[in-house]
Amino acid sequence: MEECSTGALVPAVKPEPKPSSIEASADPGSNDVDRPAHEKGLTEVDKDLLCPICMQLVKDAFLTACGHSFCYMCIITHLRNKSDCPCCAQFLSTNQLFPNFLLDKLLKKASARQISKSASPVEHFRQALQQGCEVSIKELDSLLTLLAEKKRKMEQEEAERNMQILLDFLNCLRKQKVEELNEVQTHLQFIKEDIGAVERRRMDLYRARDRYSVKLRMLGGDDSISGARKSWPSSIDNNTSSLSGRAGMSSWNLQSKKLDGWGLQKKDALSASDSQYMTQSGLAVARKKRVHAQFDELQECYLQKRRQMANQPYTQQEWGKNVIQREGYTTGLADFQSVLTTLTRYSRMRVIAELRHGDLFHPANIVSSIEFDRDYELFATAGVSRCIKVFDFSSVVNDPADVHCPVVEMPTRSKLSCLSWNKFTKNHIASTDYEGIVTVWDVNTRQSVMEYEEHEKRAWSVDFSCTEPTRLVSGSDDCKVKVWCTRQETSVLDIDMKANICCVKYNPGSSNCIAVGSADHHIHYYDLRNPSQPLHVFTGHKKAVSYVKFLSNYELASASTDSTLRLWNVKENIPVRTFKGHTNEKNFVGLTVNGEYIACGSETNEVFVYHKEISKPVTWHRFGSPDLDDTDDDAGSYFISAVCWKSDSPTMLTANSQGTIKVLVLAA
C-alpha cells in the first residue's frame, strides 16, 4: 500500500473506532472472547481492505482516478476541504470518483466468511437445519435429551439463585426487625421503670396529702373535715396522673389556707374542698386532651431524652433544695416531665391590654419593632411612623383607658427597622432606620448619644451585647455587618457577607459570638476574634432568614419567609427541629423566645406560640380589627409585625401592621 498523506482530514462524525488488523497483530495475546462476531472478523481482514482515512473496513467503496479506494463519506468529506488524494497527494475532484463494485462484493463475502467462522455451534446447527440438512430421528432424540438436560440444569441454577436472593432478603429483614424489636424492648423497659418511679412518687404525694389532712383535723378538731377527707379518693386515680409533685404541694397548701382559721363553718369547708377537687379534675382532663393532641411528638421527645440520659439519676444539687431525689427517677424522665408540664400548662392566649400605636399625622402604622427595657418596666415601639415611643408597662396593663400616652417620644428622620435596649444602661436604646443610620438614644434626655452613618443602605437589625455594655452590632442591605463601640465614633469591625443582612444577634453568653441571618437563606455564626470565616454556616431555610434569637448560650432559633422556624445547636453545629404552622412568605412578622417557648407572627394576622420540643403550635391568637369586621376581605391584608416576650413570664407584647398593640398572656 502506498504511503498515506499527512494532510488527510478525518470526518467530524465517524463510526465508533474498531480494532484494526495492525493493532491486533501488535497485541497477539489480547483476549477477544467477549467481542462481537463481526469485530472478531475484522482483526483477520487484510489491511488493504481498510479505508486510509478512517482506518476501518471500507464502506460503500469508491475508487479515485489515481487508483485508491476509500469510504464514500470519508473521501467526500475530505474533498470538501482539500483537492488532493489523501494517499498520493495528486489533484482530485469529486468528478474523478467512481463506485468500486468489485471491492464491495469482496468485502461482503469476507465479512460473511468471518462471521460464519466466529458463529457459535448453536448458530451453525440452526443454519444447517434451515438449509435442509438431513438429521435422523435417533440423532434428534439424542439432541433433545441433551437440550432437556441443559435446560434442567439452567433452571436449577436459576432457582438456586432466586432462592439465595430471597434468603438474603429475609435475613436482612429479620436483622432489621430484630433491631427494631430490641429497640422496642428497650423502650418498654424504660417505660416500665418510669411507671414504677412515677407510681412511687405519687404514693409519696398521697402520703403527704394524708399527713396534711391529719394536721388539719387536729387543728380544726372537727369531724366534718375528716368526712371531707374521706370523700377524697384514697386510691391511685388515673385522672391525676399528670400532676407533678410541685403542683400537688401547691394545691394542698391552697386547700390548707382555705380551711385554716377557727371561724370557718363546717359546710363551707366541705363545699370548698369539693369545688376545688372538681376544678382540679377538670384541669387534668383538659391537660390530657392536650397530651393526646401532641401524642406522637411527645412520644418521640420522651424516647429521645430517655435514650440520651438512660439510668442517669439526678444529683441532689440538680433536684434543688425543695425536691427530694427518688429512686429510679432518671434525668431523662425528669426532663420529659418538665416538657410535658410546660406544654400542657397553657392552651390559649388571653388579651389583658390593648393600645393603638398610630396617630393622625402618620397614617402608616406598621410597628417594626417592640422591645422591653432591662428591668421589663418600660417597652419601646418603633416603625414607619418615624418615632420611638416608650410606654410604662404597668400603666398599660392596669389602666383600662382607651388611649395610652407614651411616657417618652423621640422623633426620627427616617422610618425605623429595629430597636435594642442596652442590657446594662437602662436609659440607652439603639435603633436602625431605612437610611442605614444606627443611633444610640438616651431615653431620659430624649436625645441621641451616638449616630453612626457608615451603612450605605437600609439597616435592618441592631443588637446590644448582653455581656459588654459598650458593644453593639448591626446589619444592612449593603451586605455589611458592623460592630460598634459607644466610646468610638466609627465602627470597630466590618464583615462583608456578599448578601443582604436581615438580622444580627449577640450570643447572650459571649461578646465575641454573633449570629447573622441573610438573604442567602443561611445563618452565619461568627467569632468576632476571627471574622474572616464563620465558625459554622447553618443551612436549611429555603428563603431569606428574617430573625435570629438565642434561647440559651447554645440554642438558636431562626425565622424565615419560607413559613418555618428552625432550632439550631450552635455548640455542636447541628439542626435540632423545624416548626411549621404559621404563614410567612414576604413580610417580617417578628420572632421572640422565652425559656422553652418560641413565638412568632403570621401573615394571617395571628400570633403563634411553639414549645421548643414540639414542631406544631401549642396555641395561637388572631388579632381582631377594631375598624373592620373579621370577615371583611381587607382584614386578610394585615399581618403581625413584631412580638416580644416579657422575660420569665407568660406575658407577651404583640403588634400588627395596622398599628394595634396587644398584651397577651398564656392561659390554661
XYZ file of C-alpha atoms in Angstrom:
668
model
C 0.000 0.000 0.000
C 1.246 3.475 -0.851
C 2.392 5.930 1.761
C -0.532 7.923 3.298
C -0.574 11.727 3.107
C -0.335 13.532 6.441
C -2.783 16.119 5.192
C -5.839 13.838 5.130
C -8.879 15.292 7.001
C -10.757 12.920 9.308
C -14.566 13.415 9.176
C -16.125 15.229 12.078
C -18.648 12.430 12.590
C -17.280 8.954 12.208
C -18.166 5.429 13.289
C -17.016 4.197 16.683
C -13.394 3.022 16.484
C -12.837 -0.680 15.881
C -9.544 -2.527 16.305
C -7.599 -2.817 13.038
C -5.537 -5.716 11.849
C -2.370 -3.752 12.598
C -3.453 -3.208 16.244
C -4.417 -6.855 16.528
C -1.058 -8.019 15.223
C 0.728 -5.723 17.637
C -1.016 -7.438 20.537
C -1.481 -11.107 19.593
C -2.214 -12.079 23.186
C -5.245 -9.813 23.507
C -8.439 -11.504 24.630
C -11.252 -11.265 22.045
C -13.640 -13.817 23.554
C -16.208 -11.218 24.563
C -16.154 -9.238 21.298
C -18.968 -9.438 18.714
C -18.526 -11.789 15.776
C -18.228 -9.088 13.128
C -15.491 -7.325 15.134
C -13.597 -10.600 15.545
C -13.618 -10.977 11.759
C -12.130 -7.554 11.198
C -8.955 -8.495 13.039
C -8.225 -11.052 10.350
C -9.020 -8.860 7.283
C -6.060 -7.691 5.181
C -5.081 -4.083 5.872
C -5.552 -3.301 2.164
C -9.291 -3.585 2.782
C -9.206 -0.698 5.291
C -10.033 2.899 4.385
C -6.831 5.019 4.573
C -8.789 7.875 6.187
C -10.869 6.288 8.966
C -8.799 3.077 9.183
C -11.983 1.000 9.288
C -13.321 -1.607 6.876
C -14.264 0.238 3.698
C -17.959 1.023 3.500
C -19.556 2.000 0.151
C -16.180 1.790 -1.616
C -15.303 4.472 -4.201
C -12.228 4.415 -6.471
C -10.203 7.515 -7.413
C -8.637 8.215 -10.778
C -5.239 7.555 -9.189
C -6.352 4.055 -8.135
C -7.016 4.359 -4.394
C -10.198 3.212 -2.673
C -11.950 4.999 0.220
C -15.254 5.021 2.058
C -17.627 7.267 0.147
C -18.332 9.587 3.120
C -14.643 9.787 4.061
C -13.410 10.882 0.631
C -16.349 13.279 0.066
C -15.704 14.978 3.418
C -12.012 15.264 2.606
C -12.639 16.797 -0.822
C -14.875 19.490 0.723
C -11.742 20.924 2.343
C -8.908 19.824 0.056
C -8.439 18.888 -3.634
C -5.888 16.102 -3.443
C -5.739 12.382 -2.882
C -5.124 11.540 0.821
C -2.718 8.775 -0.248
C -0.638 10.181 -3.161
C -1.477 13.906 -2.964
C -2.386 14.088 -6.652
C -5.066 16.557 -7.723
C -8.508 15.064 -7.162
C -12.099 16.264 -7.531
C -15.484 14.661 -6.979
C -15.800 14.137 -10.741
C -12.864 11.692 -10.545
C -14.603 9.323 -8.092
C -16.159 6.040 -9.282
C -18.028 3.251 -7.421
C -15.796 0.188 -6.728
C -18.405 -2.608 -7.063
C -15.847 -5.400 -7.040
C -14.322 -4.318 -3.733
C -17.805 -4.042 -2.187
C -18.600 -7.646 -3.192
C -15.283 -8.927 -1.853
C -15.827 -7.119 1.417
C -19.327 -8.532 1.858
C -18.099 -12.090 1.176
C -15.127 -11.693 3.509
C -17.384 -10.360 6.238
C -19.823 -13.244 5.788
C -16.998 -15.793 5.972
C -15.566 -14.240 9.111
C -18.976 -14.127 10.809
C -19.532 -17.761 9.870
C -16.175 -18.735 11.342
C -16.920 -16.982 14.612
C -20.513 -18.259 14.886
C -21.432 -20.461 17.844
C -22.295 -24.167 17.421
C -25.946 -23.354 18.008
C -25.906 -20.847 15.174
C -24.193 -23.371 12.876
C -26.790 -26.010 13.776
C -29.646 -23.590 13.169
C -28.189 -22.618 9.789
C -27.759 -26.275 8.860
C -31.393 -27.067 9.685
C -32.565 -24.013 7.774
C -30.549 -25.136 4.746
C -32.247 -28.589 4.825
C -29.578 -30.700 6.450
C -30.732 -34.310 6.916
C -30.889 -35.436 10.557
C -32.108 -38.864 11.743
C -34.721 -39.390 14.443
C -32.130 -41.036 16.696
C -29.841 -38.040 16.398
C -32.771 -35.688 17.102
C -33.706 -37.715 20.211
C -30.141 -37.511 21.407
C -30.080 -33.764 20.783
C -33.429 -33.295 22.531
C -32.153 -35.238 25.544
C -29.071 -33.057 25.715
C -31.166 -29.926 25.360
C -33.589 -31.074 28.064
C -30.694 -31.803 30.416
C -29.132 -28.439 29.654
C -32.476 -26.720 30.236
C -32.985 -28.567 33.534
C -29.515 -27.578 34.707
C -30.071 -23.941 33.800
C -33.465 -23.914 35.538
C -31.854 -25.473 38.617
C -29.166 -22.800 38.708
C -31.765 -20.056 38.199
C -33.932 -21.451 41.004
C -30.923 -21.612 43.327
C -30.054 -18.007 42.532
C -33.653 -16.936 43.195
C -33.693 -18.801 46.498
C -30.421 -17.206 47.504
C -31.766 -13.741 46.726
C -34.952 -14.453 48.703
C -32.939 -15.842 51.611
C -30.677 -12.773 51.658
C -33.714 -10.503 51.703
C -35.371 -12.440 54.535
C -32.149 -12.466 56.584
C -31.776 -8.728 56.092
C -35.414 -8.179 57.045
C -35.050 -10.387 60.108
C -31.965 -8.472 61.197
C -33.810 -5.179 60.803
C -36.849 -6.403 62.712
C -34.680 -7.872 65.481
C -33.035 -4.497 65.850
C -36.456 -2.855 65.945
C -37.637 -5.437 68.477
C -34.591 -4.815 70.653
C -35.270 -1.098 70.424
C -38.935 -1.587 71.333
C -37.947 -3.866 74.229
C -35.523 -1.211 75.417
C -38.277 1.389 75.178
C -40.669 -0.877 77.058
C -38.054 -1.318 79.766
C -37.688 2.457 80.017
C -41.459 2.825 80.272
C -41.750 0.039 82.875
C -39.035 1.592 85.022
C -40.530 5.061 84.716
C -44.029 3.847 85.545
C -42.647 2.334 88.733
C -40.789 5.527 89.605
C -43.847 7.696 88.924
C -46.115 5.391 90.963
C -43.730 5.589 93.909
C -43.648 9.352 93.589
C -47.450 9.515 93.501
C -47.716 7.372 96.595
C -45.370 9.778 98.353
C -47.671 12.621 97.348
C -50.722 10.803 98.650
C -48.978 10.154 101.959
C -48.039 13.829 102.167
C -51.681 14.721 101.477
C -52.843 12.433 104.268
C -50.365 13.984 106.670
C -51.718 17.438 105.848
C -55.252 16.163 106.357
C -54.353 14.828 109.791
C -52.806 18.148 110.740
C -55.904 19.993 109.566
C -58.158 17.663 111.521
C -56.073 18.116 114.629
C -56.131 21.882 114.222
C -59.825 22.014 113.425
C -60.944 19.336 115.849
C -63.944 18.801 113.629
C -65.306 15.522 112.277
C -66.733 17.252 109.218
C -63.259 17.849 107.902
C -62.499 14.198 108.437
C -65.592 13.391 106.425
C -64.403 15.702 103.702
C -61.043 13.924 103.669
C -62.777 10.553 103.362
C -64.691 11.845 100.366
C -61.425 12.435 98.528
C -60.088 9.423 96.593
C -57.557 7.430 98.589
C -56.594 5.032 95.821
C -54.490 5.870 92.774
C -56.656 7.822 90.391
C -55.692 7.829 86.742
C -57.239 11.240 86.234
C -54.471 12.908 88.271
C -51.501 11.113 86.744
C -50.217 14.269 85.050
C -49.877 16.236 88.305
C -46.301 16.862 89.369
C -45.087 16.914 92.961
C -44.737 20.658 92.984
C -48.256 21.131 91.651
C -49.623 18.740 94.265
C -47.889 20.548 97.101
C -49.139 23.943 95.945
C -52.727 22.716 95.614
C -52.728 21.312 99.133
C -51.174 24.471 100.505
C -54.038 26.340 98.864
C -56.529 23.932 100.445
C -54.951 24.371 103.871
C -55.280 28.133 103.535
C -58.955 27.760 102.746
C -59.570 25.565 105.786
C -57.296 27.468 108.135
C -58.897 29.544 110.877
C -61.410 28.873 113.597
C -64.170 30.966 112.084
C -64.947 28.738 109.069
C -68.230 26.871 109.051
C -68.284 23.093 108.500
C -70.490 23.279 105.430
C -68.361 25.983 103.809
C -65.180 23.951 104.340
C -66.710 20.861 102.770
C -68.115 22.691 99.740
C -64.815 24.474 99.165
C -62.884 21.195 99.131
C -65.382 19.574 96.753
C -65.286 22.575 94.436
C -61.500 22.556 94.365
C -61.387 18.829 93.644
C -63.816 19.229 90.740
C -61.750 22.121 89.370
C -58.565 20.075 89.549
C -60.250 17.134 87.812
C -61.439 19.406 85.005
C -57.956 20.821 84.550
C -56.492 17.315 84.483
C -58.929 16.264 81.755
C -58.129 19.356 79.695
C -54.391 18.744 80.010
C -54.857 15.119 78.995
C -56.546 16.267 75.799
C -53.547 18.460 75.023
C -51.269 15.466 75.548
C -53.261 13.333 73.106
C -53.269 16.152 70.550
C -49.445 16.105 70.510
C -49.001 12.426 71.405
C -46.749 11.358 68.505
C -44.234 14.146 69.019
C -44.344 13.749 72.801
C -43.597 10.058 72.355
C -40.539 10.824 70.251
C -39.449 13.504 72.721
C -39.723 11.059 75.643
C -37.762 8.306 73.889
C -35.081 10.716 72.726
C -34.493 12.092 76.206
C -34.659 8.635 77.739
C -32.120 7.221 75.292
C -29.741 10.114 75.817
C -29.836 10.064 79.592
C -30.714 6.461 80.418
C -30.053 5.492 84.021
C -28.503 8.815 84.992
C -30.216 9.791 88.269
C -30.341 13.401 89.327
C -27.849 14.570 91.900
C -29.196 16.294 94.961
C -27.979 19.628 93.598
C -29.794 19.155 90.285
C -33.058 18.388 92.021
C -32.822 21.564 94.049
C -33.467 22.290 97.677
C -37.227 21.698 97.647
C -37.301 18.483 95.614
C -36.305 15.124 97.084
C -34.383 12.685 94.878
C -36.382 9.496 94.336
C -35.202 6.027 93.426
C -35.378 5.310 89.690
C -36.310 8.872 88.726
C -33.845 9.402 85.878
C -32.661 12.642 84.366
C -34.386 11.806 81.092
C -37.715 11.222 82.831
C -37.394 14.435 84.818
C -36.554 16.402 81.659
C -39.540 14.935 79.852
C -41.823 15.700 82.802
C -40.686 19.306 82.548
C -41.542 19.349 78.836
C -44.917 17.725 79.467
C -45.731 20.152 82.262
C -44.847 23.287 80.317
C -46.531 22.033 77.150
C -49.866 21.204 78.776
C -49.921 24.174 81.137
C -51.357 26.573 78.544
C -53.926 26.158 75.790
C -54.773 29.713 74.713
C -53.715 33.362 74.829
C -55.784 35.953 76.605
C -55.728 39.693 75.888
C -55.077 41.729 79.059
C -54.441 45.120 77.440
C -54.620 46.814 74.053
C -53.462 50.146 72.659
C -53.170 51.919 69.318
C -49.727 52.921 68.084
C -50.669 55.206 65.189
C -51.746 58.830 65.173
C -53.474 61.262 62.834
C -50.225 62.680 61.455
C -48.796 59.294 60.449
C -51.358 57.149 58.636
C -48.782 54.365 58.193
C -48.970 52.399 61.435
C -46.773 49.319 60.947
C -44.841 48.564 64.141
C -41.481 47.152 63.023
C -40.032 46.539 66.473
C -41.234 46.306 70.059
C -38.805 45.724 72.942
C -38.735 45.667 76.765
C -36.094 47.560 78.690
C -33.586 45.965 81.059
C -35.984 45.719 84.024
C -39.113 44.982 81.954
C -40.787 48.104 83.324
C -40.834 50.058 80.068
C -41.281 48.995 76.495
C -40.468 50.890 73.294
C -42.083 50.716 69.881
C -40.861 51.901 66.503
C -41.892 51.594 62.888
C -42.777 53.550 59.798
C -44.216 56.456 61.812
C -40.673 57.906 62.310
C -40.947 57.984 66.076
C -39.745 55.913 69.040
C -42.466 55.714 71.688
C -41.753 54.459 75.206
C -44.632 53.216 77.385
C -44.897 52.257 81.024
C -45.892 48.593 81.019
C -47.740 48.563 84.347
C -49.808 51.598 83.321
C -50.804 49.978 80.049
C -51.853 46.753 81.796
C -53.529 48.243 84.850
C -55.151 51.337 83.362
C -58.275 50.431 81.329
C -58.146 53.730 79.400
C -58.895 53.636 75.674
C -55.863 55.768 74.860
C -52.434 55.276 76.424
C -49.931 58.079 76.099
C -46.238 57.236 75.880
C -44.003 58.464 78.666
C -41.327 59.374 76.106
C -41.452 60.188 72.398
C -38.355 60.618 70.250
C -38.946 61.670 66.621
C -36.541 60.357 63.962
C -35.608 61.433 60.440
C -36.466 58.140 58.792
C -38.599 55.053 59.164
C -37.245 52.644 61.770
C -36.446 48.957 61.348
C -35.270 47.714 64.740
C -34.763 48.597 68.415
C -32.452 47.165 71.069
C -32.262 48.224 74.717
C -28.904 48.262 76.451
C -28.813 45.360 78.918
C -26.781 47.372 81.465
C -27.599 51.047 80.977
C -31.357 51.250 81.496
C -31.902 54.557 79.683
C -29.970 53.680 76.495
C -31.686 52.244 73.428
C -30.328 51.712 69.908
C -32.237 51.976 66.632
C -31.635 51.366 62.924
C -33.501 53.073 60.105
C -34.227 52.915 56.387
C -31.312 55.267 55.594
C -28.787 52.952 57.235
C -28.189 55.113 60.306
C -27.501 53.396 63.633
C -28.426 55.644 66.570
C -27.974 55.254 70.319
C -30.580 57.252 72.290
C -30.794 58.437 75.892
C -34.423 57.964 76.895
C -34.103 60.352 79.840
C -32.854 63.295 77.786
C -34.667 62.202 74.607
C -31.511 62.961 72.624
C -29.202 60.820 70.549
C -25.932 59.845 72.230
C -24.179 58.478 69.137
C -25.003 58.366 65.433
C -23.245 56.032 63.033
C -23.738 56.645 59.306
C -21.390 54.106 57.721
C -24.046 51.788 56.293
C -24.806 52.621 52.664
C -28.320 51.125 52.553
C -31.225 50.306 54.843
C -30.107 48.829 58.174
C -32.462 46.047 59.243
C -31.163 44.971 62.630
C -29.221 46.113 65.685
C -28.377 44.391 68.981
C -26.551 45.348 72.177
C -24.220 42.767 73.693
C -25.511 41.110 76.878
C -22.011 40.888 78.381
C -20.278 44.036 77.097
C -22.450 47.162 77.575
C -20.494 49.353 75.140
C -20.698 46.957 72.168
C -23.462 46.661 69.596
C -23.744 45.067 66.168
C -25.814 45.991 63.118
C -26.638 44.520 59.702
C -27.727 46.203 56.486
C -28.803 45.771 52.884
C -25.284 46.868 51.930
C -24.232 43.281 52.833
C -22.145 44.533 55.761
C -22.162 43.531 59.408
C -20.651 46.278 61.562
C -19.584 46.145 65.192
C -19.695 49.439 67.110
C -18.404 50.727 70.420
C -20.331 53.541 72.097
C -16.998 55.116 73.051
C -15.864 55.401 69.427
C -17.297 57.342 66.507
C -16.543 54.726 63.852
C -17.108 51.006 63.572
C -14.517 48.754 65.176
C -15.107 45.800 62.825
C -16.640 45.134 59.394
C -17.725 41.805 57.917
C -18.612 41.684 54.216
C -21.212 38.943 53.760
C -21.850 39.218 49.985
C -25.606 39.065 50.702
C -28.217 41.396 52.222
C -28.200 41.193 56.026
C -31.653 40.772 57.584
C -30.836 40.142 61.256
C -27.953 40.066 63.743
C -27.843 38.844 67.343
C -25.191 38.530 70.039
C -24.857 35.231 71.883
C -26.107 36.062 75.410
C -23.117 34.278 76.949
C -20.365 35.888 74.883
C -19.482 39.276 73.447
C -17.401 37.562 70.768
C -20.032 35.385 69.061
C -22.821 36.639 66.820
C -25.429 35.004 64.599
C -26.218 36.621 61.256
C -29.238 35.832 59.080
C -29.150 36.914 55.459
C -30.924 36.820 52.127
C -28.769 33.875 51.009
C -31.075 31.612 53.110
C -28.248 30.813 55.569
C -27.323 31.660 59.165
C -23.656 32.513 59.646
C -22.253 32.077 63.156
C -19.128 34.184 63.725
C -16.456 34.512 66.365
C -15.529 38.205 66.130
C -11.943 37.383 67.118
C -11.584 35.675 63.731
C -14.175 37.236 61.409
C -12.548 36.090 58.158
C -14.511 32.820 58.233
C -17.699 31.890 60.129
C -17.463 29.201 62.786
C -20.380 27.497 61.073
C -22.984 28.129 58.402
C -26.430 26.709 59.158
C -28.321 25.732 56.012
C -31.898 24.541 55.687
C -34.128 27.554 55.157
C -35.398 27.966 51.592
C -35.804 31.750 51.681
C -34.288 34.761 53.423
C -33.658 34.444 57.173
C -35.568 37.317 58.772
C -34.803 36.846 62.508
C -32.378 35.018 64.799
C -32.842 34.741 68.594
C -30.923 32.799 71.269
C -32.921 30.638 73.691
C -29.713 29.894 75.592
C -25.964 30.103 75.072
C -26.113 27.153 72.660
C -29.698 27.152 71.313
C -30.501 29.447 68.391
C -33.945 29.973 66.841
C -34.376 31.405 63.353
C -37.334 32.593 61.285
C -37.588 32.744 57.510
C -40.003 33.809 54.813
C -40.318 30.121 53.900
C -43.038 29.890 56.631
C -40.842 27.928 59.037
C -38.927 28.425 62.250
C -35.838 26.358 62.951
C -33.892 25.491 66.092
C -30.097 25.002 65.928
C -27.427 23.855 68.341
C -24.516 26.280 67.864
C -22.276 24.276 70.191
C -22.500 21.046 68.205
C -23.327 22.809 64.905
C -26.396 20.703 64.157
C -30.048 21.379 63.282
C -32.459 20.368 66.033
C -36.048 20.939 64.896
C -38.270 22.643 62.323
C -41.504 24.387 63.342
C -44.452 24.791 60.973
C -47.959 26.185 61.314
C -47.783 29.922 60.683
C -47.703 31.689 57.322
C -44.776 33.918 56.361
C -43.824 34.435 52.718
C -42.938 38.109 52.215
C -43.104 40.216 55.418
C -41.065 40.428 58.608
C -43.516 39.071 61.199
C -41.391 39.049 64.357
C -39.708 36.385 66.483
C -39.269 36.147 70.243
C -38.113 33.453 72.681
C -38.592 32.847 76.381
C -37.100 29.777 78.022
C -38.848 26.843 76.381
C -41.285 28.850 74.254
C -40.845 30.413 70.816
C -43.404 32.880 69.419
C -43.740 34.481 66.006
C -46.239 36.369 63.927
C -48.075 35.294 60.814
C -49.363 36.915 57.651
C -52.807 35.655 58.684
C -52.848 38.367 61.408
C -52.225 35.717 64.089
C -49.618 35.131 66.784
C -48.299 31.554 67.105
C -46.587 30.005 70.128
C -44.399 26.877 69.881
C -42.728 24.737 72.520
C -39.104 24.136 71.575
C -39.543 20.338 71.798
C -42.682 20.175 69.603
C -42.818 21.192 65.939
C -46.543 22.054 65.923
C -48.006 25.193 67.551
C -49.077 24.974 71.191
C -51.585 27.790 70.731
C -52.276 30.859 68.623
C -54.277 34.088 68.809
C -55.932 36.008 65.982
C -55.966 39.796 66.041
C -59.375 41.315 65.596
C -59.682 44.590 63.730
C -61.407 47.443 65.562
C -62.250 49.137 62.271
C -63.158 46.121 60.142
C -65.197 43.037 60.711
C -63.046 39.874 60.843
C -64.956 38.546 57.859
C -64.067 41.588 55.716
C -61.816 40.857 52.764
C -59.428 43.690 53.707
C -58.781 42.114 57.097
C -56.694 39.445 55.405
C -54.126 42.036 54.286
C -52.948 42.672 57.866
C -50.084 40.757 59.401
C -48.291 40.539 62.730
C -45.202 42.734 62.524
C -43.497 42.464 65.948
C -43.566 40.242 69.058
C -41.653 40.327 72.358
C -41.810 38.137 75.490
C -41.627 39.584 78.973
C -38.737 37.592 80.450
C -39.619 34.613 82.692
C -43.292 35.362 82.243
C -46.174 34.050 80.144
C -46.817 37.663 79.054
C -46.039 38.864 75.546
C -46.227 42.133 73.624
C -47.533 41.835 70.064
C -48.146 44.366 67.310
C -49.547 44.173 63.803
C -49.335 46.142 60.563
C -52.442 48.112 61.482
C -50.695 49.632 64.494
C -52.615 47.649 67.108
C -50.550 46.573 70.128
C -51.861 43.841 72.421
C -50.558 42.459 75.681
C -51.243 38.723 75.627
C -50.819 36.204 78.414
C -50.760 32.426 78.119
C -53.716 30.853 79.906
C -54.909 27.332 80.680
